CSV table of C-alpha atoms in Angstrom, one decimal:
chain,number,residue,atom,x,y,z
A,988,UNK,CA,12.0,-16.4,-9.1
A,989,UNK,CA,13.5,-18.7,-5.6
A,990,UNK,CA,11.1,-20.7,-4.6
A,991,UNK,CA,8.1,-19.2,-3.3
A,992,UNK,CA,7.9,-22.0,-0.1
A,993,UNK,CA,10.6,-20.2,2.1
A,994,UNK,CA,7.3,-17.6,3.1
A,995,UNK,CA,4.9,-20.8,2.9
A,996,UNK,CA,7.9,-22.7,5.7
A,997,UNK,CA,6.2,-19.6,8.1
A,998,UNK,CA,2.2,-21.1,7.8
A,999,UNK,CA,4.0,-24.6,9.6
A,1000,UNK,CA,5.9,-22.6,12.3
A,1001,UNK,CA,3.5,-20.3,13.7
A,1002,UNK,CA,0.7,-23.2,13.9
A,1003,UNK,CA,3.0,-26.3,14.9
A,1004,UNK,CA,3.8,-23.6,17.8
A,1005,UNK,CA,0.5,-23.1,18.3
A,1006,UNK,CA,0.1,-26.8,18.6
A,1007,UNK,CA,2.6,-27.4,21.1
A,1008,UNK,CA,2.0,-24.0,23.2
A,1009,UNK,CA,-2.2,-25.2,23.6
A,1010,UNK,CA,-0.8,-29.3,24.1
A,1011,UNK,CA,1.8,-27.9,26.6
A,1012,UNK,CA,2.2,-25.2,27.5
A,1013,UNK,CA,4.1,-22.7,30.0
A,1014,UNK,CA,5.5,-23.9,33.3
A,1015,UNK,CA,5.6,-20.5,36.3
A,1016,UNK,CA,9.1,-20.7,36.1
A,1017,UNK,CA,8.6,-19.5,32.3
A,1018,UNK,CA,10.2,-16.3,30.9
A,1019,UNK,CA,6.8,-15.5,29.4
A,1020,UNK,CA,6.1,-14.6,33.1
A,1021,UNK,CA,5.6,-11.0,34.9
A,1022,UNK,CA,7.3,-10.8,37.9
A,1023,UNK,CA,6.3,-7.6,41.1
A,1024,UNK,CA,6.9,-5.0,40.6
A,1025,UNK,CA,5.9,-2.4,42.8
A,1026,UNK,CA,3.7,0.7,41.0
A,1027,UNK,CA,4.6,4.3,41.3
A,1028,UNK,CA,2.7,7.0,42.2
A,1029,UNK,CA,0.8,8.6,38.7
A,1030,UNK,CA,1.4,11.4,37.2
A,1031,UNK,CA,0.3,13.8,35.2
A,1032,UNK,CA,2.9,14.1,32.7
A,1033,UNK,CA,4.0,10.0,31.3
A,1034,UNK,CA,5.8,9.7,28.5
A,1035,UNK,CA,7.0,5.8,26.7
A,1036,UNK,CA,7.3,4.6,23.2
A,1037,UNK,CA,9.3,2.2,21.5
A,1038,UNK,CA,13.0,1.2,20.3
A,1039,UNK,CA,12.3,-1.3,16.7
A,1040,UNK,CA,14.4,-2.4,14.6
A,1041,UNK,CA,12.7,-4.3,11.0
A,1042,UNK,CA,14.3,-5.8,8.7
A,1043,UNK,CA,12.9,-7.6,4.9
A,1044,UNK,CA,14.5,-10.4,3.0
A,1045,UNK,CA,13.6,-10.5,-0.6
A,1046,UNK,CA,13.3,-14.0,-2.1
A,1047,UNK,CA,13.2,-13.2,-5.5
A,1048,UNK,CA,16.5,-12.6,-7.2
A,1049,UNK,CA,15.7,-9.2,-8.0
A,1050,UNK,CA,15.4,-8.1,-4.9
A,1051,UNK,CA,13.1,-4.6,-4.2
A,1052,UNK,CA,13.9,-4.0,-7.9
A,1053,UNK,CA,16.9,-3.1,-7.2
A,1054,UNK,CA,19.0,-5.6,-6.9
A,1055,UNK,CA,19.5,-5.2,-3.1
A,1056,UNK,CA,18.3,-8.3,-1.1
A,1057,UNK,CA,18.5,-6.9,2.5
A,1058,UNK,CA,16.3,-3.9,4.1
A,1059,UNK,CA,16.9,-2.9,7.2
A,1060,UNK,CA,15.2,0.2,9.2
A,1061,UNK,CA,16.1,1.1,12.0
A,1062,UNK,CA,12.7,3.0,13.9
A,1063,UNK,CA,12.6,5.1,17.3
A,1064,UNK,CA,9.2,6.1,18.6
A,1065,UNK,CA,7.9,8.8,21.6
A,1066,UNK,CA,5.3,9.3,22.6
A,1067,UNK,CA,3.9,12.2,25.6
A,1068,UNK,CA,0.9,12.4,27.2
A,1069,UNK,CA,0.0,15.5,30.3
A,1070,UNK,CA,-3.0,15.3,31.8
A,1071,UNK,CA,-4.6,18.2,33.1
A,1072,UNK,CA,-7.9,19.1,35.5
A,1073,UNK,CA,-9.4,20.6,32.4
A,1074,UNK,CA,-6.4,19.7,29.6
A,1075,UNK,CA,-5.1,17.1,27.7
A,1076,UNK,CA,-2.5,17.0,25.5
A,1077,UNK,CA,-0.4,14.9,23.3
A,1078,UNK,CA,2.7,14.3,21.1
A,1079,UNK,CA,3.9,11.3,19.4
A,1080,UNK,CA,6.9,11.0,17.0
A,1081,UNK,CA,9.2,9.3,15.8
A,1082,UNK,CA,12.7,9.3,14.3
A,1083,UNK,CA,13.7,7.0,11.3
A,1084,UNK,CA,16.9,6.1,9.5
A,1085,UNK,CA,15.6,6.0,5.5
A,1086,UNK,CA,17.1,3.7,3.2
A,1087,UNK,CA,20.1,5.4,0.9
A,1088,UNK,CA,19.6,8.1,2.8
A,1089,UNK,CA,22.3,9.2,4.5
A,1090,UNK,CA,21.2,11.2,7.3
A,1091,UNK,CA,17.5,9.9,10.2
A,1092,UNK,CA,14.7,11.9,9.6
A,1093,UNK,CA,11.6,12.8,12.2
A,1094,UNK,CA,8.0,13.9,12.1
A,1095,UNK,CA,5.4,14.4,14.6
A,1096,UNK,CA,2.8,11.1,13.8
A,1097,UNK,CA,0.0,13.5,16.7
A,1098,UNK,CA,0.4,16.6,18.7
A,1099,UNK,CA,-2.9,18.1,20.2
A,1100,UNK,CA,-4.1,19.7,22.9
A,1101,UNK,CA,-7.5,18.8,24.3
A,1102,UNK,CA,-10.1,21.3,26.6
A,1103,UNK,CA,-12.6,20.2,28.0
A,1104,UNK,CA,-15.6,22.2,28.9
A,1105,UNK,CA,-18.6,21.4,30.4
A,1106,UNK,CA,-21.0,20.2,28.0
A,1107,UNK,CA,-18.3,19.6,24.4
A,1108,UNK,CA,-15.4,19.1,24.4
A,1109,UNK,CA,-12.8,20.5,22.0
A,1110,UNK,CA,-9.7,19.9,20.6
A,1111,UNK,CA,-7.1,21.5,18.2
A,1112,UNK,CA,-3.9,20.5,16.6
A,1113,UNK,CA,-2.6,17.4,14.1
A,1114,UNK,CA,-4.6,14.7,14.8
A,1115,UNK,CA,-5.4,11.4,12.7
A,1116,UNK,CA,-9.2,10.6,14.1
A,1117,UNK,CA,-10.6,6.8,12.1
A,1118,UNK,CA,-14.3,6.6,11.1
A,1119,UNK,CA,-15.5,3.8,10.9
A,1120,UNK,CA,-15.6,0.2,12.7
A,1121,UNK,CA,-14.6,-1.3,9.4
A,1122,UNK,CA,-11.1,-3.6,11.0
A,1123,UNK,CA,-8.3,-2.2,8.9
A,1124,UNK,CA,-10.8,-0.8,5.9
A,1125,UNK,CA,-12.4,2.0,5.8
A,1126,UNK,CA,-15.2,3.3,3.0
A,1127,UNK,CA,-15.6,6.9,5.0
A,1128,UNK,CA,-12.7,8.4,7.0
A,1129,UNK,CA,-11.7,10.5,4.9
A,1130,UNK,CA,-10.0,13.5,7.2
A,1131,UNK,CA,-6.7,12.4,7.3
A,1132,UNK,CA,-4.0,12.0,3.9
A,1133,UNK,CA,-2.6,8.4,4.3
A,1134,UNK,CA,0.9,7.6,3.1
A,1135,UNK,CA,1.1,5.3,-0.4
A,1136,UNK,CA,5.4,5.2,0.2
A,1137,UNK,CA,4.8,1.0,2.2
A,1138,UNK,CA,0.9,1.5,1.9
A,1139,UNK,CA,1.0,-2.6,1.4
A,1140,UNK,CA,2.5,-4.1,4.6
A,1141,UNK,CA,2.0,-1.8,7.7
A,1142,UNK,CA,-1.3,-1.7,9.6
A,1143,UNK,CA,-4.3,0.8,8.6
A,1144,UNK,CA,-3.3,3.3,11.3
A,1145,UNK,CA,0.5,3.2,10.0
A,1146,UNK,CA,-0.3,4.5,7.4
A,1147,UNK,CA,-2.5,7.4,8.5
A,1148,UNK,CA,-0.4,11.1,8.4
A,1149,UNK,CA,-1.6,12.9,9.9
A,1150,UNK,CA,-4.0,16.3,9.3
A,1151,UNK,CA,-4.0,19.7,11.0
A,1152,UNK,CA,-7.4,20.3,12.2
A,1153,UNK,CA,-10.0,22.1,14.2
A,1154,UNK,CA,-12.8,19.6,16.8
A,1155,UNK,CA,-14.9,20.1,18.9
A,1156,UNK,CA,-17.2,17.4,20.2
A,1157,UNK,CA,-20.7,17.2,21.2
A,1158,UNK,CA,-21.7,14.6,23.5
A,1159,UNK,CA,-25.4,13.5,23.6
A,1160,UNK,CA,-27.5,11.3,25.6
A,1161,UNK,CA,-26.4,8.1,24.6
A,1162,UNK,CA,-25.0,9.7,21.0
A,1163,UNK,CA,-21.8,12.0,19.9
A,1164,UNK,CA,-21.4,14.8,17.5
A,1165,UNK,CA,-18.2,15.6,15.7
A,1166,UNK,CA,-17.9,18.9,13.9
A,1167,UNK,CA,-14.6,19.2,11.6
A,1168,UNK,CA,-12.5,21.8,10.1
A,1169,UNK,CA,-9.1,21.6,8.3
A,1170,UNK,CA,-8.2,24.8,7.4
A,1171,UNK,CA,-5.8,23.7,5.2
A,1172,UNK,CA,-5.1,20.2,3.0
A,1173,UNK,CA,-2.8,18.2,2.1
A,1174,UNK,CA,-2.9,14.6,-0.2
A,1175,UNK,CA,-1.9,11.9,0.1
A,1176,UNK,CA,1.7,10.8,-0.7
A,1177,UNK,CA,2.2,8.3,-3.3
A,1178,UNK,CA,5.7,7.3,-5.0
A,1179,UNK,CA,6.3,7.6,-8.5
A,1180,UNK,CA,9.8,5.6,-8.3
A,1181,UNK,CA,10.8,2.5,-6.3
A,1182,UNK,CA,9.6,-0.4,-4.9
A,1183,UNK,CA,6.2,-0.3,-4.1
A,1184,UNK,CA,4.8,2.7,-6.8
A,1185,UNK,CA,0.7,1.7,-7.7
A,1186,UNK,CA,-0.8,-0.1,-9.9
A,1187,UNK,CA,-2.1,3.4,-11.3
A,1188,UNK,CA,1.5,5.5,-11.3
A,1189,UNK,CA,3.0,2.7,-12.9
A,1190,UNK,CA,0.0,2.8,-16.0
A,1191,UNK,CA,-0.4,7.0,-15.8
A,1192,UNK,CA,3.8,6.5,-16.2
A,1193,UNK,CA,3.6,4.7,-19.2
A,1194,UNK,CA,0.7,7.4,-20.6
A,1195,UNK,CA,3.2,10.0,-20.1
A,1196,UNK,CA,5.7,8.5,-22.0
A,1197,UNK,CA,3.0,7.8,-24.8
A,1198,UNK,CA,2.5,11.6,-25.5
A,1199,UNK,CA,6.3,12.2,-24.5
A,1200,UNK,CA,5.5,13.9,-21.2
A,1201,UNK,CA,8.2,13.8,-19.0
A,1202,UNK,CA,6.1,16.3,-16.1
A,1203,UNK,CA,3.3,16.7,-15.0
A,1204,UNK,CA,1.9,20.7,-13.1
A,1205,UNK,CA,0.9,20.4,-9.9
A,1206,UNK,CA,-2.1,22.8,-8.9
A,1207,UNK,CA,-1.7,24.8,-5.7
A,1208,UNK,CA,-3.8,23.6,-3.0
A,1209,UNK,CA,-2.4,25.6,-0.4
A,1210,UNK,CA,-5.0,28.5,0.6
A,1211,UNK,CA,-8.1,28.2,2.7
A,1212,UNK,CA,-10.5,28.1,-1.0
A,1213,UNK,CA,-8.8,24.1,-0.3
A,1214,UNK,CA,-10.4,24.2,4.0
A,1215,UNK,CA,-12.4,21.2,4.3
A,1216,UNK,CA,-15.2,21.0,6.9
A,1217,UNK,CA,-17.1,17.6,8.1
A,1218,UNK,CA,-18.5,16.3,10.9
A,1219,UNK,CA,-20.1,13.0,12.5
A,1220,UNK,CA,-23.6,11.5,14.6
A,1221,UNK,CA,-23.0,8.4,16.6
A,1222,UNK,CA,-25.6,7.2,18.4
A,1223,UNK,CA,-26.0,3.4,20.9
A,1224,UNK,CA,-29.3,2.1,20.1
A,1225,UNK,CA,-29.3,-2.0,21.5
A,1226,UNK,CA,-27.5,-3.6,20.6
A,1227,UNK,CA,-26.7,-1.7,17.2
A,1228,UNK,CA,-24.0,1.3,17.0
A,1229,UNK,CA,-24.6,3.9,14.2
A,1230,UNK,CA,-23.3,6.9,12.7
A,1231,UNK,CA,-23.7,8.9,9.1
A,1232,UNK,CA,-20.7,11.4,7.8
A,1233,UNK,CA,-21.4,14.5,5.8
A,1234,UNK,CA,-17.8,15.9,4.6
A,1235,UNK,CA,-17.2,19.2,1.9
A,1236,UNK,CA,-13.8,19.1,0.5
A,1237,UNK,CA,-11.2,17.6,-1.8
A,1238,UNK,CA,-10.0,14.1,-3.0
A,1239,UNK,CA,-6.4,13.6,-1.5
A,1240,UNK,CA,-5.2,11.6,-4.5
A,1241,UNK,CA,-4.7,13.6,-8.0
A,1242,UNK,CA,-6.6,13.3,-10.8
A,1243,UNK,CA,-4.4,13.3,-13.2
A,1244,UNK,CA,-4.8,15.2,-17.7
A,1245,UNK,CA,-2.7,13.6,-19.7
A,1246,UNK,CA,-4.1,16.9,-21.8
A,1247,UNK,CA,-3.1,19.7,-20.2
A,1248,UNK,CA,-0.5,17.2,-18.3
A,1249,UNK,CA,-1.5,18.7,-14.9
A,1250,UNK,CA,-2.3,17.3,-11.3
A,1251,UNK,CA,-5.4,18.9,-9.6
A,1252,UNK,CA,-7.7,17.5,-6.8
A,1253,UNK,CA,-11.8,18.0,-7.4
A,1254,UNK,CA,-13.9,19.3,-4.6
A,1255,UNK,CA,-15.9,16.0,-3.4
A,1256,UNK,CA,-19.2,15.9,-1.2
A,1257,UNK,CA,-19.4,12.4,1.3
A,1258,UNK,CA,-22.7,11.3,2.5
A,1259,UNK,CA,-22.2,8.3,4.4
A,1260,UNK,CA,-23.7,6.0,7.4
A,1261,UNK,CA,-22.0,2.9,9.2
A,1262,UNK,CA,-22.9,0.7,11.4
A,1263,UNK,CA,-21.7,-2.6,14.0
A,1264,UNK,CA,-24.6,-5.0,15.6
A,1265,UNK,CA,-23.3,-7.4,17.8
A,1266,UNK,CA,-25.2,-11.4,18.9
A,1267,UNK,CA,-23.4,-12.9,21.4
A,1268,UNK,CA,-19.6,-14.0,19.7
A,1269,UNK,CA,-20.8,-12.2,16.3
A,1270,UNK,CA,-20.2,-8.7,15.0
A,1271,UNK,CA,-21.2,-7.2,11.7
A,1272,UNK,CA,-19.6,-4.0,10.5
A,1273,UNK,CA,-20.2,-1.3,7.1
A,1274,UNK,CA,-19.4,1.5,5.5
A,1275,UNK,CA,-20.9,2.7,2.6
A,1276,UNK,CA,-20.4,6.5,1.1
A,1277,UNK,CA,-21.4,8.1,-1.4
A,1278,UNK,CA,-18.7,10.7,-2.9
A,1279,UNK,CA,-21.0,13.4,-5.7
A,1280,UNK,CA,-17.6,15.2,-7.6
A,1281,UNK,CA,-18.9,18.1,-10.1
A,1282,UNK,CA,-19.8,15.8,-12.6
A,1283,UNK,CA,-22.7,15.1,-11.5
A,1284,UNK,CA,-23.8,13.3,-14.9
A,1285,UNK,CA,-20.1,11.8,-15.7
A,1286,UNK,CA,-19.3,13.2,-19.3
A,1287,UNK,CA,-16.3,16.4,-17.7
A,1288,UNK,CA,-13.0,15.0,-19.4
A,1289,UNK,CA,-11.8,16.5,-17.1
A,1290,UNK,CA,-13.1,16.0,-13.5
A,1291,UNK,CA,-13.9,12.3,-12.1
A,1292,UNK,CA,-17.3,11.0,-11.7
A,1293,UNK,CA,-18.9,10.5,-8.4
A,1294,UNK,CA,-18.2,6.7,-7.1
A,1295,UNK,CA,-19.6,4.5,-4.3
A,1296,UNK,CA,-17.8,3.0,-1.5
A,1297,UNK,CA,-18.9,0.0,0.8
A,1298,UNK,CA,-17.3,-2.0,3.1
A,1299,UNK,CA,-18.9,-5.1,4.8
A,1300,UNK,CA,-17.8,-8.2,7.0
A,1301,UNK,CA,-18.5,-9.4,10.3
A,1302,UNK,CA,-15.9,-11.2,13.1
A,1303,UNK,CA,-16.9,-13.8,15.6
A,1304,UNK,CA,-14.9,-15.8,18.2
A,1305,UNK,CA,-14.5,-19.8,17.4
A,1306,UNK,CA,-14.9,-22.4,19.7
A,1307,UNK,CA,-11.0,-23.0,19.8
A,1308,UNK,CA,-8.8,-21.7,21.5
A,1309,UNK,CA,-8.9,-18.5,21.2
A,1310,UNK,CA,-9.1,-18.3,17.3
A,1311,UNK,CA,-11.1,-15.3,15.6
A,1312,UNK,CA,-11.7,-15.4,11.9
A,1313,UNK,CA,-13.2,-11.8,10.0
A,1314,UNK,CA,-14.2,-11.9,6.6
A,1315,UNK,CA,-14.4,-8.9,5.4
A,1316,UNK,CA,-15.4,-6.7,1.7
A,1317,UNK,CA,-14.9,-4.2,0.2
A,1318,UNK,CA,-16.0,-2.3,-2.9
A,1319,UNK,CA,-16.0,1.0,-5.1
A,1320,UNK,CA,-18.4,1.0,-7.9
A,1321,UNK,CA,-17.5,4.5,-10.7
A,1322,UNK,CA,-21.2,6.2,-11.5
A,1323,UNK,CA,-21.8,6.8,-14.6
A,1324,UNK,CA,-19.3,5.1,-16.6
A,1325,UNK,CA,-22.0,4.4,-20.2
A,1326,UNK,CA,-21.2,8.4,-20.3
A,1327,UNK,CA,-16.8,7.7,-20.0
A,1328,UNK,CA,-16.6,8.3,-23.4
A,1329,UNK,CA,-13.0,10.7,-24.3
A,1330,UNK,CA,-10.1,8.9,-24.9
A,1331,UNK,CA,-8.8,12.2,-22.5
A,1332,UNK,CA,-11.1,11.2,-20.8
A,1333,UNK,CA,-9.1,11.4,-16.5
A,1334,UNK,CA,-10.5,7.9,-15.9
A,1335,UNK,CA,-10.3,6.2,-19.4
A,1336,UNK,CA,-8.8,3.5,-17.9
A,1337,UNK,CA,-10.4,3.7,-15.3
A,1338,UNK,CA,-13.1,0.2,-13.7
A,1339,UNK,CA,-16.4,0.4,-12.9
A,1340,UNK,CA,-15.8,-2.2,-9.8
A,1341,UNK,CA,-12.7,-2.9,-8.0
A,1342,UNK,CA,-13.7,-5.1,-5.2
A,1343,UNK,CA,-11.7,-7.2,-2.5
A,1344,UNK,CA,-12.3,-10.1,-0.5
A,1345,UNK,CA,-10.5,-10.1,3.1
A,1346,UNK,CA,-10.0,-12.8,5.6
A,1347,UNK,CA,-8.3,-12.7,8.4
A,1348,UNK,CA,-7.6,-15.5,11.1
A,1349,UNK,CA,-6.1,-14.8,14.3
A,1350,UNK,CA,-5.4,-16.7,17.6
A,1351,UNK,CA,-3.6,-16.2,20.7
A,1352,UNK,CA,-1.6,-18.3,22.8
A,1353,UNK,CA,-0.1,-18.0,26.8
A,1354,UNK,CA,-1.7,-15.0,28.4
A,1355,UNK,CA,-2.4,-12.9,25.1
A,1356,UNK,CA,1.1,-12.8,24.8
A,1357,UNK,CA,2.4,-15.3,21.4
A,1358,UNK,CA,-0.6,-14.1,18.0
A,1359,UNK,CA,-0.3,-15.8,15.2
A,1360,UNK,CA,-2.4,-14.1,12.5
A,1361,UNK,CA,-2.8,-14.9,9.4
A,1362,UNK,CA,-4.2,-13.0,6.6
A,1363,UNK,CA,-5.6,-13.1,2.0
A,1364,UNK,CA,-6.8,-10.8,0.2
A,1365,UNK,CA,-7.9,-11.5,-3.0
A,1366,UNK,CA,-9.1,-8.8,-6.3
A,1367,UNK,CA,-11.9,-10.5,-7.1
A,1368,UNK,CA,-11.7,-9.1,-10.3
A,1369,UNK,CA,-8.2,-9.6,-11.3
A,1370,UNK,CA,-7.9,-12.6,-9.3
A,1371,UNK,CA,-4.3,-11.0,-7.6
A,1372,UNK,CA,-4.0,-12.0,-4.4
A,1373,UNK,CA,-1.8,-10.6,-1.0
A,1374,UNK,CA,-1.1,-13.3,1.2
A,1375,UNK,CA,0.4,-12.6,5.2
A,1376,UNK,CA,1.4,-15.5,7.9
A,1377,UNK,CA,2.4,-13.4,10.6
A,1378,UNK,CA,3.5,-14.1,14.1
A,1379,UNK,CA,3.5,-11.8,17.2
A,1380,UNK,CA,6.3,-13.1,21.1
A,1381,UNK,CA,6.0,-10.6,23.6
A,1382,UNK,CA,8.3,-11.2,26.9
A,1383,UNK,CA,8.2,-9.4,30.4
A,1384,UNK,CA,6.0,-7.3,28.5
A,1385,UNK,CA,8.7,-5.1,27.3
A,1386,UNK,CA,10.5,-7.0,24.0
A,1387,UNK,CA,8.7,-7.9,21.0
A,1388,UNK,CA,9.3,-10.2,18.3
A,1389,UNK,CA,8.0,-10.8,15.0
A,1390,UNK,CA,8.5,-12.3,12.0
A,1391,UNK,CA,6.4,-12.0,9.3
A,1392,UNK,CA,5.8,-13.0,4.6
A,1393,UNK,CA,4.0,-10.8,2.5
A,1394,UNK,CA,2.8,-12.7,-1.1
A,1395,UNK,CA,1.5,-11.6,-3.9
A,1396,UNK,CA,0.3,-13.2,-6.8
A,1397,UNK,CA,-2.0,-12.9,-9.6
A,1398,UNK,CA,-2.8,-11.7,-11.9
A,1399,UNK,CA,0.2,-8.1,-12.7
A,1400,UNK,CA,-2.3,-5.6,-13.7
A,1401,UNK,CA,-4.3,-5.9,-10.1
A,1402,UNK,CA,-3.4,-3.9,-7.3
A,1403,UNK,CA,-1.3,-6.7,-6.0
A,1404,UNK,CA,0.4,-9.3,-8.6
A,1405,UNK,CA,1.7,-6.0,-9.6
A,1406,UNK,CA,4.7,-6.7,-6.8
A,1407,UNK,CA,4.8,-10.3,-7.8
A,1408,UNK,CA,8.0,-9.1,-7.5
A,1409,UNK,CA,7.9,-8.5,-4.7
A,1410,UNK,CA,7.8,-11.1,-1.6
A,1411,UNK,CA,9.4,-10.8,0.6
A,1412,UNK,CA,10.0,-12.7,4.3
A,1413,UNK,CA,10.8,-9.8,7.8
A,1414,UNK,CA,11.5,-9.7,11.1
A,1415,UNK,CA,10.9,-6.9,13.5
A,1416,UNK,CA,12.3,-6.6,16.3
A,1417,UNK,CA,11.2,-3.6,19.2
A,1418,UNK,CA,11.2,-3.2,23.1
A,1419,UNK,CA,8.6,-1.2,24.6
A,1420,UNK,CA,9.5,1.8,27.5
């Protein structure tokens, strides 16, 4: 394995540049300075987007698992927004060249219509709203599927896939009631091969090999019986923002039944709460959700047990530069785990608890055009970790350069230690328009 000090050089560059920027600054002739521009007349149709090119360099000897050391992905994103008197339309999509594919692939991130009535707003289309105040980690955000193809590296919103839904927003005096109907069910996208196969999938593959199983039959979900309902009510009370959620639908991650050689999706009732509180420079955040399945006693070997999930943490601005520190803890408690006794139980190897501690330091220099960040995620049970230093620089509000690294380590049985041989450096370039 190549020496990991190559990755740690980014830390020196990030904070070394910060000291220089704070001491010297940029003069009035800096290329960061914005130019005077004439503001055009407003139009009901706005078109924007960005052209991106990201290149990853694998630090370890075996590259990204297939011997490849460099991985470059060009991507074009387009956003269209139309604002009428009573109706808004938003369409957001992307075209990207997937490594190993001959043709570029396109996808719709969001495409929906919003109608403004006197007492409510109505949204219809493909959307991916985020429920819960957690900072890029959530316990009650359950409306849309996740894409785990590259689940560790992009931001949380980038990992979400849009889902078809009808959403009714009814304002109250200091609150908002959201009613959602999802007519179709879309499971999470989970890779079974490639660089970022999750630890859980690897364990399933090992079990399939042990029992001589070549494929798993996925049960039908493309019917109205798998539609979902949800509602959320949020309200502001002084310095507090509070919310309550109910969801009736299905888990988007499959339940693997080795004995039956099948994949299925268990029905779940989720009752959740979330809240934030602000006191000066300090912001507190919390989310908690009870996920109740049909296995109330925990002894049904074909249905996963109920569980309890939570997120809690805070962030505050420090009196040094513009540094913001964010600390969060997130976890899952498997309920009635002592009732799991059958060797064929779908959760026979599931841990009773899983906890992660997340530390993030952010700063901003030169009128918010340079943004360094250092993130550290620690798996408490497995003692594995992910370290992600990064820095972004914006030029003239149009060109953005980024440099980042991902360093994995710890117990190979953990979610992050599982990728111990996948460390990489990433250089990104974006043009905004």
